[in-house]
Amino acid sequence: MSGNPQSKHDAVVDELYAEAGHWKINTGEEKIHAKRVPGKWRIWKWIASLVWVPFFLGPYLRWDDRQAVLFDIPNRQFHLLGVTILPQDFWMLSLLLLFFAILLAVVTALAGRVWCGFFCFQTVWTDVFTWLEEKLEGPPQKRKKLDQGPLTLTKVRIKATKHLIWIVIAALTGISFVAWFTDAYQLWIDLVNFNLAPTAVITILLFIAGTYVLAGYLREQACFWLCPYARIQGVMVDNTTVLPTYDFHRGEPRGRVKKGAKDADSSTGDCVDCNQCVAVCPTGVDIRAGQQEGCITCALCIDACNSVMEKVGRPKGLIRYESLDMLNGKENRPMHKRPRVWVYSLVLLLAITGIGYGMATLDAIEIKVIHSRQPLYVLQSDGSIQNKYTIKVLNKLTEDLKVSITVPGVDGAVLVGADEPVTARKGAVTPRTVFVRIPRDKLKVESQPLVFYAESTDKTGKRLVSKRESVFIGPKQ
């Protein structure tokens, strides 16, 4: 019977169901009031949340006479300090998105949902909202009592203050988002004067509603049911991934510590079954039941467990960052000796190198040369051959430029229609029709290579040059 494949399959399924039976997934039937315990990982969590400070302050930085970073969608321009990126250069955006997508996959494969636990906007905003809730309403038990208590003036005052602050934070979030797409200072002027554009008003209102509902009410439910990352993380994590892990070898069997007992009971493990790891979990899972969908790798359970271990006189690290293979003694290689770490790092390096190359070689002006097809060439009365071209000058700067067009290097070539410089408008493409004439006796081949040069200087006196290859078509020789 033991060799029957069906029996083995049934045994595995039973084991999985038994494990899943220990999982706790809050489907919204109760509100989680997570306890806040000080510790190393709580400090790191607050430090990591500071990555969102530039989201609020970034739009107010200036560069010369404009906003330092501005996504100017109406004019299809992206200003980054002294560089203006136009749609023609958005291939770099693809590399940037590839870089962050792979980075997310790399971090997840190596250390689980670190993004979710420390950096995700849902996690950070929820943490701020619940911190304010605790400051106004007290610790978890007091908050639960207030929620269940009768409606009094004190309760109305506390709740109204909390929700008002939540709405203010949500409004600042929406305004800060819009400020990246328009001049931030003008945005506040229009806001004070009730003169905001309809698009800005709708966007801000959507952010207010979204932030207020997601961070104030849904909280961990957004991580469970709305976030697609929670669904796909399972294919990125394996037994070598370093995660907050309960050391069941050391912790089991669990046993309470009796009051006044000086020495640990040798018949029980180090876990004293205090449930503090569950009390501090923002999603309400029990890490002792193994890795679960609700675990966002915030490591707050590590702080809670370590504080209890200190109190009962037992070693820290009952819950710690560890891989399952390391926990079971199957893996002892450091992170830098794992092949996939090097593969991921190589892909990341290639992506960031491409972005760096693109930024370094980004020209302030670019030209495109379009050869007229009808006719390919015209025989002039003086015997010279003439070709017609449309020159398109792209100016990526925030100032108009006087751009000179030349065709050097071709014996006898005369450029007609480019006597005056082209006034290239800022952030736009300016066309100019020109003609190139070459004496027939100077034309040795049917298709003669040509190189058009566009030259100008910016307001600092820096020389700007762009070139584009084309051809000069003549009669068959």
mmCIF file of C-alpha atoms in Angstrom, residues 53-336:
data_model
loop_
_atom_site.group_PDB
_atom_site.id
_atom_site.type_symbol
_atom_site.label_atom_id
_atom_site.label_comp_id
_atom_site.label_asym_id
_atom_site.label_seq_id
_atom_site.Cartn_x
_atom_site.Cartn_y
_atom_site.Cartn_z
ATOM 1 C CA VAL A 53 9.991 62.055 1.645
ATOM 2 C CA PRO A 54 11.187 63.104 -1.862
ATOM 3 C CA PHE A 55 7.662 62.341 -3.121
ATOM 4 C CA PHE A 56 6.409 65.281 -1.044
ATOM 5 C CA LEU A 57 9.424 67.619 -1.312
ATOM 6 C CA GLY A 58 10.819 66.822 -4.773
ATOM 7 C CA PRO A 59 8.424 69.009 -6.823
ATOM 8 C CA TYR A 60 9.545 72.160 -4.978
ATOM 9 C CA LEU A 61 13.186 71.906 -6.012
ATOM 10 C CA ARG A 62 14.134 74.362 -8.762
ATOM 11 C CA TRP A 63 16.649 74.158 -11.591
ATOM 12 C CA ASP A 64 17.423 77.484 -13.240
ATOM 13 C CA ASP A 65 14.015 78.996 -14.021
ATOM 14 C CA ARG A 66 11.873 75.840 -13.823
ATOM 15 C CA GLN A 67 11.020 72.831 -11.708
ATOM 16 C CA ALA A 68 13.957 70.442 -11.295
ATOM 17 C CA VAL A 69 11.879 67.327 -12.067
ATOM 18 C CA LEU A 70 8.732 67.772 -14.116
ATOM 19 C CA PHE A 71 6.622 65.333 -16.118
ATOM 20 C CA ASP A 72 5.157 67.750 -18.644
ATOM 21 C CA ILE A 73 2.597 65.475 -20.302
ATOM 22 C CA PRO A 74 0.754 68.160 -22.383
ATOM 23 C CA ASN A 75 4.039 69.099 -24.057
ATOM 24 C CA ARG A 76 5.341 65.490 -23.997
ATOM 25 C CA GLN A 77 8.502 66.408 -22.110
ATOM 26 C CA PHE A 78 10.272 65.043 -19.043
ATOM 27 C CA HIS A 79 12.596 67.522 -17.346
ATOM 28 C CA LEU A 80 15.253 65.971 -15.122
ATOM 29 C CA LEU A 81 17.530 68.682 -13.711
ATOM 30 C CA GLY A 82 19.324 70.085 -16.765
ATOM 31 C CA VAL A 83 18.179 67.331 -19.147
ATOM 32 C CA THR A 84 14.966 67.283 -21.135
ATOM 33 C CA ILE A 85 13.813 63.861 -22.287
ATOM 34 C CA LEU A 86 11.344 63.756 -25.160
ATOM 35 C CA PRO A 87 9.291 60.825 -26.529
ATOM 36 C CA GLN A 88 12.144 59.960 -28.893
ATOM 37 C CA ASP A 89 14.280 59.037 -25.856
ATOM 38 C CA PHE A 90 11.665 57.068 -23.942
ATOM 39 C CA TRP A 91 13.482 53.834 -24.741
ATOM 40 C CA MET A 92 15.400 54.654 -21.568
ATOM 41 C CA LEU A 93 12.124 54.499 -19.661
ATOM 42 C CA SER A 94 11.709 50.909 -20.845
ATOM 43 C CA LEU A 95 15.139 50.052 -19.458
ATOM 44 C CA LEU A 96 14.300 51.809 -16.198
ATOM 45 C CA LEU A 97 11.069 49.836 -15.827
ATOM 46 C CA LEU A 98 12.962 46.649 -16.658
ATOM 47 C CA PHE A 99 15.534 47.496 -14.008
ATOM 48 C CA PHE A 100 12.941 47.996 -11.262
ATOM 49 C CA ALA A 101 10.939 44.927 -12.307
ATOM 50 C CA ILE A 102 14.022 42.713 -12.138
ATOM 51 C CA LEU A 103 15.157 44.396 -8.919
ATOM 52 C CA LEU A 104 11.805 43.545 -7.348
ATOM 53 C CA ALA A 105 12.127 39.930 -8.500
ATOM 54 C CA VAL A 106 15.718 39.731 -7.228
ATOM 55 C CA VAL A 107 14.878 41.120 -3.795
ATOM 56 C CA THR A 108 11.878 38.803 -3.500
ATOM 57 C CA ALA A 109 13.894 35.736 -4.498
ATOM 58 C CA LEU A 110 16.634 36.584 -2.019
ATOM 59 C CA ALA A 111 14.764 38.095 0.931
ATOM 60 C CA GLY A 112 11.028 37.753 0.316
ATOM 61 C CA ARG A 113 8.572 40.640 0.357
ATOM 62 C CA VAL A 114 10.993 43.270 1.634
ATOM 63 C CA TRP A 115 9.291 45.816 -0.638
ATOM 64 C CA CYS A 116 5.932 45.075 1.006
ATOM 65 C CA GLY A 117 7.251 45.169 4.552
ATOM 66 C CA PHE A 118 9.439 48.258 4.395
ATOM 67 C CA PHE A 119 8.893 50.398 1.279
ATOM 68 C CA CYS A 120 5.429 49.867 -0.227
ATOM 69 C CA PHE A 121 3.270 53.007 -0.150
ATOM 70 C CA GLN A 122 0.339 50.960 1.209
ATOM 71 C CA THR A 123 2.468 49.712 4.103
ATOM 72 C CA VAL A 124 4.031 53.102 4.853
ATOM 73 C CA TRP A 125 0.806 55.099 4.715
ATOM 74 C CA THR A 126 -1.031 52.467 6.798
ATOM 75 C CA ASP A 127 1.787 52.576 9.351
ATOM 76 C CA VAL A 128 1.478 56.357 9.610
ATOM 77 C CA PHE A 129 -2.319 56.186 9.880
ATOM 78 C CA THR A 130 -2.246 53.535 12.607
ATOM 79 C CA TRP A 131 0.505 55.408 14.466
ATOM 80 C CA LEU A 132 -1.745 58.482 14.565
ATOM 81 C CA GLU A 133 -4.634 56.261 15.617
ATOM 82 C CA GLU A 134 -2.617 54.951 18.551
ATOM 83 C CA LYS A 135 -1.538 58.446 19.592
ATOM 84 C CA LEU A 136 -5.171 59.607 19.670
ATOM 85 C CA GLU A 137 -7.011 56.480 20.811
ATOM 86 C CA GLY A 138 -4.399 54.594 22.804
ATOM 87 C CA PRO A 139 -3.004 51.026 22.631
ATOM 88 C CA PRO A 140 -4.884 48.141 20.934
ATOM 89 C CA GLN A 141 -7.089 47.128 23.860
ATOM 90 C CA LYS A 142 -8.120 50.713 24.501
ATOM 91 C CA ARG A 143 -8.890 51.211 20.785
ATOM 92 C CA LYS A 144 -11.063 48.089 20.723
ATOM 93 C CA LYS A 145 -12.910 49.280 23.817
ATOM 94 C CA LEU A 146 -13.464 52.694 22.243
ATOM 95 C CA ASP A 147 -14.807 51.124 19.033
ATOM 96 C CA GLN A 148 -17.230 48.938 20.973
ATOM 97 C CA GLY A 149 -18.267 51.635 23.437
ATOM 98 C CA PRO A 150 -21.300 53.919 23.209
ATOM 99 C CA LEU A 151 -21.294 57.107 21.158
ATOM 100 C CA THR A 152 -20.176 59.921 23.453
ATOM 101 C CA LEU A 153 -18.856 63.438 22.918
ATOM 102 C CA THR A 154 -15.355 62.235 23.789
ATOM 103 C CA LYS A 155 -15.556 59.437 21.250
ATOM 104 C CA VAL A 156 -16.875 61.814 18.567
ATOM 105 C CA ARG A 157 -14.084 64.303 19.297
ATOM 106 C CA ILE A 158 -11.333 61.674 19.119
ATOM 107 C CA LYS A 159 -12.719 59.983 16.009
ATOM 108 C CA ALA A 160 -13.357 63.294 14.213
ATOM 109 C CA THR A 161 -9.811 64.492 14.945
ATOM 110 C CA LYS A 162 -8.333 61.239 13.666
ATOM 111 C CA HIS A 163 -10.327 61.221 10.443
ATOM 112 C CA LEU A 164 -9.630 64.910 9.825
ATOM 113 C CA ILE A 165 -5.864 64.290 10.068
ATOM 114 C CA TRP A 166 -6.227 61.266 7.794
ATOM 115 C CA ILE A 167 -8.005 63.396 5.182
ATOM 116 C CA VAL A 168 -5.331 66.108 5.415
ATOM 117 C CA ILE A 169 -2.589 63.510 4.803
ATOM 118 C CA ALA A 170 -4.592 62.049 1.916
ATOM 119 C CA ALA A 171 -5.041 65.525 0.416
ATOM 120 C CA LEU A 172 -1.325 66.289 0.696
ATOM 121 C CA THR A 173 -0.646 62.961 -1.026
ATOM 122 C CA GLY A 174 -2.906 63.871 -3.937
ATOM 123 C CA ILE A 175 -1.508 67.398 -4.252
ATOM 124 C CA SER A 176 2.066 66.077 -4.143
ATOM 125 C CA PHE A 177 1.307 63.611 -6.924
ATOM 126 C CA VAL A 178 -0.174 66.296 -9.181
ATOM 127 C CA ALA A 179 2.790 68.590 -8.419
ATOM 128 C CA TRP A 180 5.098 66.261 -10.361
ATOM 129 C CA PHE A 181 3.089 66.984 -13.526
ATOM 130 C CA THR A 182 2.735 70.755 -13.262
ATOM 131 C CA ASP A 183 4.552 73.655 -11.643
ATOM 132 C CA ALA A 184 4.242 72.994 -7.900
ATOM 133 C CA TYR A 185 4.140 76.625 -6.805
ATOM 134 C CA GLN A 186 1.561 77.556 -9.435
ATOM 135 C CA LEU A 187 -0.464 74.534 -8.342
ATOM 136 C CA TRP A 188 -0.789 75.929 -4.808
ATOM 137 C CA ILE A 189 -1.678 79.371 -6.157
ATOM 138 C CA ASP A 190 -4.435 77.859 -8.287
ATOM 139 C CA LEU A 191 -5.560 75.733 -5.359
ATOM 140 C CA VAL A 192 -5.868 78.717 -2.993
ATOM 141 C CA ASN A 193 -7.705 80.714 -5.669
ATOM 142 C CA PHE A 194 -10.017 77.791 -6.518
ATOM 143 C CA ASN A 195 -8.732 77.902 -10.070
ATOM 144 C CA LEU A 196 -7.470 74.336 -10.511
ATOM 145 C CA ALA A 197 -7.901 72.592 -13.843
ATOM 146 C CA PRO A 198 -10.606 69.871 -13.848
ATOM 147 C CA THR A 199 -7.999 67.152 -14.417
ATOM 148 C CA ALA A 200 -6.025 68.245 -11.351
ATOM 149 C CA VAL A 201 -9.173 68.433 -9.215
ATOM 150 C CA ILE A 202 -10.324 64.939 -10.235
ATOM 151 C CA THR A 203 -6.843 63.466 -9.658
ATOM 152 C CA ILE A 204 -6.543 65.002 -6.186
ATOM 153 C CA LEU A 205 -10.020 63.817 -5.200
ATOM 154 C CA LEU A 206 -9.241 60.286 -6.408
ATOM 155 C CA PHE A 207 -6.035 60.251 -4.357
ATOM 156 C CA ILE A 208 -7.859 61.532 -1.286
ATOM 157 C CA ALA A 209 -10.475 58.796 -1.576
ATOM 158 C CA GLY A 210 -7.927 56.093 -2.417
ATOM 159 C CA THR A 211 -5.466 56.982 0.361
ATOM 160 C CA TYR A 212 -8.190 57.418 2.973
ATOM 161 C CA VAL A 213 -9.883 54.103 2.162
ATOM 162 C CA LEU A 214 -6.762 51.992 1.550
ATOM 163 C CA ALA A 215 -4.656 53.195 4.482
ATOM 164 C CA GLY A 216 -7.487 54.013 6.878
ATOM 165 C CA TYR A 217 -9.921 51.157 6.361
ATOM 166 C CA LEU A 218 -8.748 48.322 4.107
ATOM 167 C CA ARG A 219 -5.198 48.209 5.485
ATOM 168 C CA GLU A 220 -4.049 44.567 5.414
ATOM 169 C CA GLN A 221 -7.037 43.622 3.262
ATOM 170 C CA ALA A 222 -5.434 45.554 0.383
ATOM 171 C CA CYS A 223 -2.356 43.337 0.743
ATOM 172 C CA PHE A 224 -4.482 40.186 0.835
ATOM 173 C CA TRP A 225 -6.989 40.802 -1.937
ATOM 174 C CA LEU A 226 -6.027 43.822 -4.065
ATOM 175 C CA CYS A 227 -2.265 43.565 -4.499
ATOM 176 C CA PRO A 228 -1.189 41.239 -7.354
ATOM 177 C CA TYR A 229 2.305 41.010 -5.903
ATOM 178 C CA ALA A 230 0.980 38.883 -3.042
ATOM 179 C CA ARG A 231 -0.203 36.363 -5.629
ATOM 180 C CA ILE A 232 2.950 36.084 -7.720
ATOM 181 C CA GLN A 233 5.487 36.102 -4.869
ATOM 182 C CA GLY A 234 5.000 32.360 -4.399
ATOM 183 C CA VAL A 235 6.798 31.594 -7.662
ATOM 184 C CA MET A 236 9.767 33.762 -6.644
ATOM 185 C CA VAL A 237 10.372 32.339 -3.161
ATOM 186 C CA ASP A 238 12.012 28.969 -2.531
ATOM 187 C CA ASN A 239 13.762 27.146 0.310
ATOM 188 C CA THR A 240 16.890 29.298 -0.052
ATOM 189 C CA THR A 241 15.037 32.614 0.337
ATOM 190 C CA VAL A 242 15.897 34.395 3.578
ATOM 191 C CA LEU A 243 12.664 35.255 5.417
ATOM 192 C CA PRO A 244 11.452 35.938 8.961
ATOM 193 C CA THR A 245 11.298 32.324 10.154
ATOM 194 C CA TYR A 246 10.264 30.623 13.359
ATOM 195 C CA ASP A 247 12.873 28.104 14.522
ATOM 196 C CA PHE A 248 10.556 25.204 15.296
ATOM 197 C CA HIS A 249 13.531 22.971 16.177
ATOM 198 C CA ARG A 250 14.295 25.223 19.096
ATOM 199 C CA GLY A 251 10.827 26.501 19.923
ATOM 200 C CA GLU A 252 8.762 23.309 20.063
ATOM 201 C CA PRO A 253 7.074 22.019 22.100
ATOM 202 C CA ARG A 254 5.724 25.300 23.383
ATOM 203 C CA GLY A 255 5.201 25.859 27.046
ATOM 204 C CA ARG A 256 4.244 28.668 29.371
ATOM 205 C CA VAL A 257 6.811 29.975 31.836
ATOM 206 C CA LYS A 258 5.473 29.717 35.370
ATOM 207 C CA LYS A 259 5.604 32.792 37.500
ATOM 208 C CA GLY A 260 8.635 32.738 39.779
ATOM 209 C CA ALA A 261 10.375 29.930 37.857
ATOM 210 C CA LYS A 262 14.116 30.567 37.653
ATOM 211 C CA ASP A 263 15.141 27.891 35.164
ATOM 212 C CA ALA A 264 13.540 26.919 31.873
ATOM 213 C CA ASP A 265 11.587 23.679 31.813
ATOM 214 C CA SER A 266 13.725 21.186 29.861
ATOM 215 C CA SER A 267 10.600 19.407 28.615
ATOM 216 C CA THR A 268 9.486 22.424 26.568
ATOM 217 C CA GLY A 269 11.031 24.520 23.827
ATOM 218 C CA ASP A 270 11.974 28.185 23.982
ATOM 219 C CA CYS A 271 8.586 29.390 22.671
ATOM 220 C CA VAL A 272 6.557 30.467 25.709
ATOM 221 C CA ASP A 273 3.369 30.764 23.617
ATOM 222 C CA CYS A 274 2.924 34.438 24.510
ATOM 223 C CA ASN A 275 1.440 35.266 21.069
ATOM 224 C CA GLN A 276 3.320 38.577 20.946
ATOM 225 C CA CYS A 277 4.496 37.720 17.434
ATOM 226 C CA VAL A 278 0.830 37.602 16.390
ATOM 227 C CA ALA A 279 -0.089 40.733 18.348
ATOM 228 C CA VAL A 280 2.438 42.916 16.483
ATOM 229 C CA CYS A 281 1.752 41.500 12.997
ATOM 230 C CA PRO A 282 0.024 44.152 10.828
ATOM 231 C CA THR A 283 -1.735 41.411 8.836
ATOM 232 C CA GLY A 284 -2.570 39.234 11.843
ATOM 233 C CA VAL A 285 -0.735 36.032 10.844
ATOM 234 C CA ASP A 286 1.017 33.597 13.143
ATOM 235 C CA ILE A 287 4.581 33.181 11.895
ATOM 236 C CA ARG A 288 4.859 29.947 13.885
ATOM 237 C CA ALA A 289 2.498 28.256 11.418
ATOM 238 C CA GLY A 290 5.061 28.678 8.612
ATOM 239 C CA GLN A 291 5.266 31.017 5.654
ATOM 240 C CA GLN A 292 1.876 32.397 4.679
ATOM 241 C CA GLU A 293 0.357 34.649 2.070
ATOM 242 C CA GLY A 294 -0.286 37.344 4.680
ATOM 243 C CA CYS A 295 3.348 37.676 5.757
ATOM 244 C CA ILE A 296 4.776 40.897 4.310
ATOM 245 C CA THR A 297 8.296 40.312 5.698
ATOM 246 C CA CYS A 298 8.201 43.376 7.952
ATOM 247 C CA ALA A 299 10.169 41.534 10.698
ATOM 248 C CA LEU A 300 8.190 43.163 13.516
ATOM 249 C CA CYS A 301 7.587 39.693 14.941
ATOM 250 C CA ILE A 302 11.360 39.376 15.393
ATOM 251 C CA ASP A 303 11.412 42.474 17.636
ATOM 252 C CA ALA A 304 8.457 41.170 19.647
ATOM 253 C CA CYS A 305 9.964 37.710 20.141
ATOM 254 C CA ASN A 306 13.403 39.057 21.025
ATOM 255 C CA SER A 307 11.914 41.319 23.697
ATOM 256 C CA VAL A 308 10.131 38.340 25.257
ATOM 257 C CA MET A 309 13.256 36.158 25.101
ATOM 258 C CA GLU A 310 15.159 38.873 26.979
ATOM 259 C CA LYS A 311 12.505 38.934 29.706
ATOM 260 C CA VAL A 312 12.464 35.150 30.216
ATOM 261 C CA GLY A 313 16.249 34.848 30.013
ATOM 262 C CA ARG A 314 16.464 32.829 26.796
ATOM 263 C CA PRO A 315 18.607 33.478 23.702
ATOM 264 C CA LYS A 316 17.306 35.824 21.026
ATOM 265 C CA GLY A 317 16.685 34.632 17.488
ATOM 266 C CA LEU A 318 13.819 32.208 18.034
ATOM 267 C CA ILE A 319 12.265 34.144 15.159
ATOM 268 C CA ARG A 320 14.916 35.461 12.786
ATOM 269 C CA TYR A 321 15.751 36.069 9.141
ATOM 270 C CA GLU A 322 16.659 32.602 7.905
ATOM 271 C CA SER A 323 16.059 30.343 4.905
ATOM 272 C CA LEU A 324 14.274 27.024 5.322
ATOM 273 C CA ASP A 325 17.315 25.136 4.018
ATOM 274 C CA MET A 326 19.602 26.939 6.454
ATOM 275 C CA LEU A 327 17.172 26.181 9.274
ATOM 276 C CA ASN A 328 17.195 22.482 8.385
ATOM 277 C CA GLY A 329 20.962 22.334 7.862
ATOM 278 C CA LYS A 330 20.717 21.734 4.102
ATOM 279 C CA GLU A 331 22.317 24.974 2.956
ATOM 280 C CA ASN A 332 25.357 26.758 4.286
ATOM 281 C CA ARG A 333 26.470 28.839 1.312
ATOM 282 C CA PRO A 334 26.694 32.607 1.759
ATOM 283 C CA MET A 335 24.516 34.718 -0.498
ATOM 284 C CA HIS A 336 27.313 35.795 -2.841
#
